[in-house]
């Protein structure tokens, strides 16, 4: 049986199955924008999905520049868009 976990992204609560990456959980919840570009303020989401492009970077529990496509969502994580 798959465990359900809850985490927050930009102070909004999301629930997903254990084992999902943060990016996969957010996309599955129809939250496609993970951050905005520093120059131009353009929205970014998953591009490669395998840790190469860095389009999906977020801050996780206070640690900046984490690739959300590679990090498994854990209960109680606090995720925010990269600035
Ligand atoms: S989507 Fe490319 S590094 Fe995460």
PDB file of N, CA and C in Angstrom, residues 1-42:
ATOM      1  N   UNK A   1       0.846  -1.186   0.000  1.00  0.00           N
ATOM      2  CA  UNK A   1       0.000   0.000   0.000  1.00  0.00           C
ATOM      3  C   UNK A   1       0.886   1.242   0.000  1.00  0.00           C
ATOM      4  N   UNK A   2       0.518   2.213  -0.820  1.00  0.00           N
ATOM      5  CA  UNK A   2       1.306   3.431  -0.933  1.00  0.00           C
ATOM      6  C   UNK A   2       0.917   4.431   0.146  1.00  0.00           C
ATOM      7  N   UNK A   3       1.918   4.994   0.760  1.00  0.00           N
ATOM      8  CA  UNK A   3       1.697   5.992   1.806  1.00  0.00           C
ATOM      9  C   UNK A   3       1.454   7.360   1.173  1.00  0.00           C
ATOM     10  N   UNK A   4       0.535   8.111   1.717  1.00  0.00           N
ATOM     11  CA  UNK A   4       0.280   9.481   1.260  1.00  0.00           C
ATOM     12  C   UNK A   4       1.052  10.432   2.168  1.00  0.00           C
ATOM     13  N   UNK A   5       1.680  11.419   1.572  1.00  0.00           N
ATOM     14  CA  UNK A   5       2.423  12.399   2.358  1.00  0.00           C
ATOM     15  C   UNK A   5       1.973  13.803   1.967  1.00  0.00           C
ATOM     16  N   UNK A   6       2.252  14.741   2.834  1.00  0.00           N
ATOM     17  CA  UNK A   6       1.863  16.130   2.617  1.00  0.00           C
ATOM     18  C   UNK A   6       3.087  17.025   2.766  1.00  0.00           C
ATOM     19  N   UNK A   7       3.206  17.971   1.851  1.00  0.00           N
ATOM     20  CA  UNK A   7       4.273  18.974   1.938  1.00  0.00           C
ATOM     21  C   UNK A   7       3.693  20.296   1.465  1.00  0.00           C
ATOM     22  N   UNK A   8       4.434  21.374   1.656  1.00  0.00           N
ATOM     23  CA  UNK A   8       3.947  22.669   1.177  1.00  0.00           C
ATOM     24  C   UNK A   8       4.854  23.195   0.077  1.00  0.00           C
ATOM     25  N   UNK A   9       4.234  23.908  -0.854  1.00  0.00           N
ATOM     26  CA  UNK A   9       4.961  24.610  -1.901  1.00  0.00           C
ATOM     27  C   UNK A   9       4.419  26.028  -1.933  1.00  0.00           C
ATOM     28  N   UNK A  10       5.278  26.981  -1.652  1.00  0.00           N
ATOM     29  CA  UNK A  10       4.869  28.388  -1.549  1.00  0.00           C
ATOM     30  C   UNK A  10       3.654  28.535  -0.621  1.00  0.00           C
ATOM     31  N   UNK A  11       3.755  27.857   0.508  1.00  0.00           N
ATOM     32  CA  UNK A  11       2.762  27.905   1.595  1.00  0.00           C
ATOM     33  C   UNK A  11       1.417  27.257   1.249  1.00  0.00           C
ATOM     34  N   UNK A  12       1.327  26.580   0.110  1.00  0.00           N
ATOM     35  CA  UNK A  12       0.108  25.847  -0.241  1.00  0.00           C
ATOM     36  C   UNK A  12       0.370  24.359  -0.011  1.00  0.00           C
ATOM     37  N   UNK A  13      -0.577  23.662   0.576  1.00  0.00           N
ATOM     38  CA  UNK A  13      -0.397  22.265   0.921  1.00  0.00           C
ATOM     39  C   UNK A  13      -0.686  21.347  -0.280  1.00  0.00           C
ATOM     40  N   UNK A  14       0.196  20.362  -0.467  1.00  0.00           N
ATOM     41  CA  UNK A  14       0.032  19.356  -1.525  1.00  0.00           C
ATOM     42  C   UNK A  14       0.159  17.974  -0.911  1.00  0.00           C
ATOM     43  N   UNK A  15      -0.595  17.030  -1.445  1.00  0.00           N
ATOM     44  CA  UNK A  15      -0.521  15.638  -1.012  1.00  0.00           C
ATOM     45  C   UNK A  15      -0.138  14.788  -2.214  1.00  0.00           C
ATOM     46  N   UNK A  16       0.750  13.821  -1.967  1.00  0.00           N
ATOM     47  CA  UNK A  16       1.174  12.932  -3.060  1.00  0.00           C
ATOM     48  C   UNK A  16       1.482  11.563  -2.482  1.00  0.00           C
ATOM     49  N   UNK A  17       1.845  10.649  -3.369  1.00  0.00           N
ATOM     50  CA  UNK A  17       2.239   9.313  -2.930  1.00  0.00           C
ATOM     51  C   UNK A  17       3.711   9.317  -2.570  1.00  0.00           C
ATOM     52  N   UNK A  18       4.098   8.564  -1.566  1.00  0.00           N
ATOM     53  CA  UNK A  18       5.513   8.481  -1.209  1.00  0.00           C
ATOM     54  C   UNK A  18       6.278   7.919  -2.401  1.00  0.00           C
ATOM     55  N   UNK A  19       7.467   8.420  -2.613  1.00  0.00           N
ATOM     56  CA  UNK A  19       8.287   7.995  -3.732  1.00  0.00           C
ATOM     57  C   UNK A  19       8.246   8.942  -4.904  1.00  0.00           C
ATOM     58  N   UNK A  20       7.269   9.820  -4.938  1.00  0.00           N
ATOM     59  CA  UNK A  20       7.212  10.797  -6.031  1.00  0.00           C
ATOM     60  C   UNK A  20       8.233  11.909  -5.792  1.00  0.00           C
ATOM     61  N   UNK A  21       8.815  12.411  -6.871  1.00  0.00           N
ATOM     62  CA  UNK A  21       9.668  13.589  -6.725  1.00  0.00           C
ATOM     63  C   UNK A  21       8.773  14.801  -6.452  1.00  0.00           C
ATOM     64  N   UNK A  22       9.378  15.835  -5.919  1.00  0.00           N
ATOM     65  CA  UNK A  22       8.619  17.062  -5.667  1.00  0.00           C
ATOM     66  C   UNK A  22       8.036  17.580  -6.977  1.00  0.00           C
ATOM     67  N   UNK A  23       8.849  17.606  -8.032  1.00  0.00           N
ATOM     68  CA  UNK A  23       8.371  18.110  -9.321  1.00  0.00           C
ATOM     69  C   UNK A  23       7.210  17.272  -9.842  1.00  0.00           C
ATOM     70  N   UNK A  24       7.320  15.962  -9.760  1.00  0.00           N
ATOM     71  CA  UNK A  24       6.247  15.087 -10.241  1.00  0.00           C
ATOM     72  C   UNK A  24       4.967  15.315  -9.442  1.00  0.00           C
ATOM     73  N   UNK A  25       5.105  15.471  -8.137  1.00  0.00           N
ATOM     74  CA  UNK A  25       3.935  15.698  -7.287  1.00  0.00           C
ATOM     75  C   UNK A  25       3.259  17.016  -7.650  1.00  0.00           C
ATOM     76  N   UNK A  26       4.059  18.048  -7.894  1.00  0.00           N
ATOM     77  CA  UNK A  26       3.475  19.355  -8.219  1.00  0.00           C
ATOM     78  C   UNK A  26       2.822  19.335  -9.598  1.00  0.00           C
ATOM     79  N   UNK A  27       3.459  18.703 -10.566  1.00  0.00           N
ATOM     80  CA  UNK A  27       2.876  18.615 -11.908  1.00  0.00           C
ATOM     81  C   UNK A  27       1.579  17.803 -11.863  1.00  0.00           C
ATOM     82  N   UNK A  28       1.594  16.705 -11.105  1.00  0.00           N
ATOM     83  CA  UNK A  28       0.384  15.879 -10.980  1.00  0.00           C
ATOM     84  C   UNK A  28      -0.766  16.666 -10.365  1.00  0.00           C
ATOM     85  N   UNK A  29      -0.423  17.644  -9.533  1.00  0.00           N
ATOM     86  CA  UNK A  29      -1.451  18.487  -8.902  1.00  0.00           C
ATOM     87  C   UNK A  29      -1.771  19.708  -9.765  1.00  0.00           C
ATOM     88  N   UNK A  30      -1.297  19.699 -11.012  1.00  0.00           N
ATOM     89  CA  UNK A  30      -1.541  20.764 -11.986  1.00  0.00           C
ATOM     90  C   UNK A  30      -0.907  22.097 -11.581  1.00  0.00           C
ATOM     91  N   UNK A  31       0.204  22.011 -10.842  1.00  0.00           N
ATOM     92  CA  UNK A  31       0.974  23.210 -10.483  1.00  0.00           C
ATOM     93  C   UNK A  31       2.243  23.199 -11.349  1.00  0.00           C
ATOM     94  N   UNK A  32       2.170  23.799 -12.509  1.00  0.00           N
ATOM     95  CA  UNK A  32       3.253  23.674 -13.477  1.00  0.00           C
ATOM     96  C   UNK A  32       4.383  24.675 -13.272  1.00  0.00           C
ATOM     97  N   UNK A  33       4.109  25.802 -12.680  1.00  0.00           N
ATOM     98  CA  UNK A  33       5.164  26.809 -12.516  1.00  0.00           C
ATOM     99  C   UNK A  33       5.940  26.547 -11.235  1.00  0.00           C
ATOM    100  N   UNK A  34       7.245  26.260 -11.376  1.00  0.00           N
ATOM    101  CA  UNK A  34       8.088  25.966 -10.227  1.00  0.00           C
ATOM    102  C   UNK A  34       8.883  27.182  -9.779  1.00  0.00           C
ATOM    103  N   UNK A  35       9.188  28.068 -10.704  1.00  0.00           N
ATOM    104  CA  UNK A  35       9.948  29.287 -10.389  1.00  0.00           C
ATOM    105  C   UNK A  35       9.802  30.252 -11.546  1.00  0.00           C
ATOM    106  N   UNK A  36      10.387  31.430 -11.380  1.00  0.00           N
ATOM    107  CA  UNK A  36      10.468  32.402 -12.472  1.00  0.00           C
ATOM    108  C   UNK A  36      11.937  32.719 -12.723  1.00  0.00           C
ATOM    109  N   UNK A  37      12.265  33.084 -13.945  1.00  0.00           N
ATOM    110  CA  UNK A  37      13.648  33.407 -14.260  1.00  0.00           C
ATOM    111  C   UNK A  37      14.045  34.726 -13.600  1.00  0.00           C
ATOM    112  N   UNK A  38      15.321  34.821 -13.277  1.00  0.00           N
ATOM    113  CA  UNK A  38      15.843  36.028 -12.630  1.00  0.00           C
ATOM    114  C   UNK A  38      15.711  37.234 -13.551  1.00  0.00           C
ATOM    115  N   UNK A  39      16.008  37.024 -14.818  1.00  0.00           N
ATOM    116  CA  UNK A  39      15.898  38.100 -15.803  1.00  0.00           C
ATOM    117  C   UNK A  39      14.677  37.815 -16.677  1.00  0.00           C
ATOM    118  N   UNK A  40      13.738  38.709 -16.711  1.00  0.00           N
ATOM    119  CA  UNK A  40      12.550  38.546 -17.536  1.00  0.00           C
ATOM    120  C   UNK A  40      11.352  37.992 -16.791  1.00  0.00           C
ATOM    121  N   UNK A  41      11.574  37.435 -15.601  1.00  0.00           N
ATOM    122  CA  UNK A  41      10.463  36.946 -14.784  1.00  0.00           C
ATOM    123  C   UNK A  41       9.574  35.954 -15.547  1.00  0.00           C
ATOM    124  N   UNK A  42      10.210  35.075 -16.330  1.00  0.00           N
ATOM    125  CA  UNK A  42       9.478  34.092 -17.121  1.00  0.00           C
ATOM    126  C   UNK A  42       9.260  32.807 -16.312  1.00  0.00           C
TER     127      UNK A  42
END
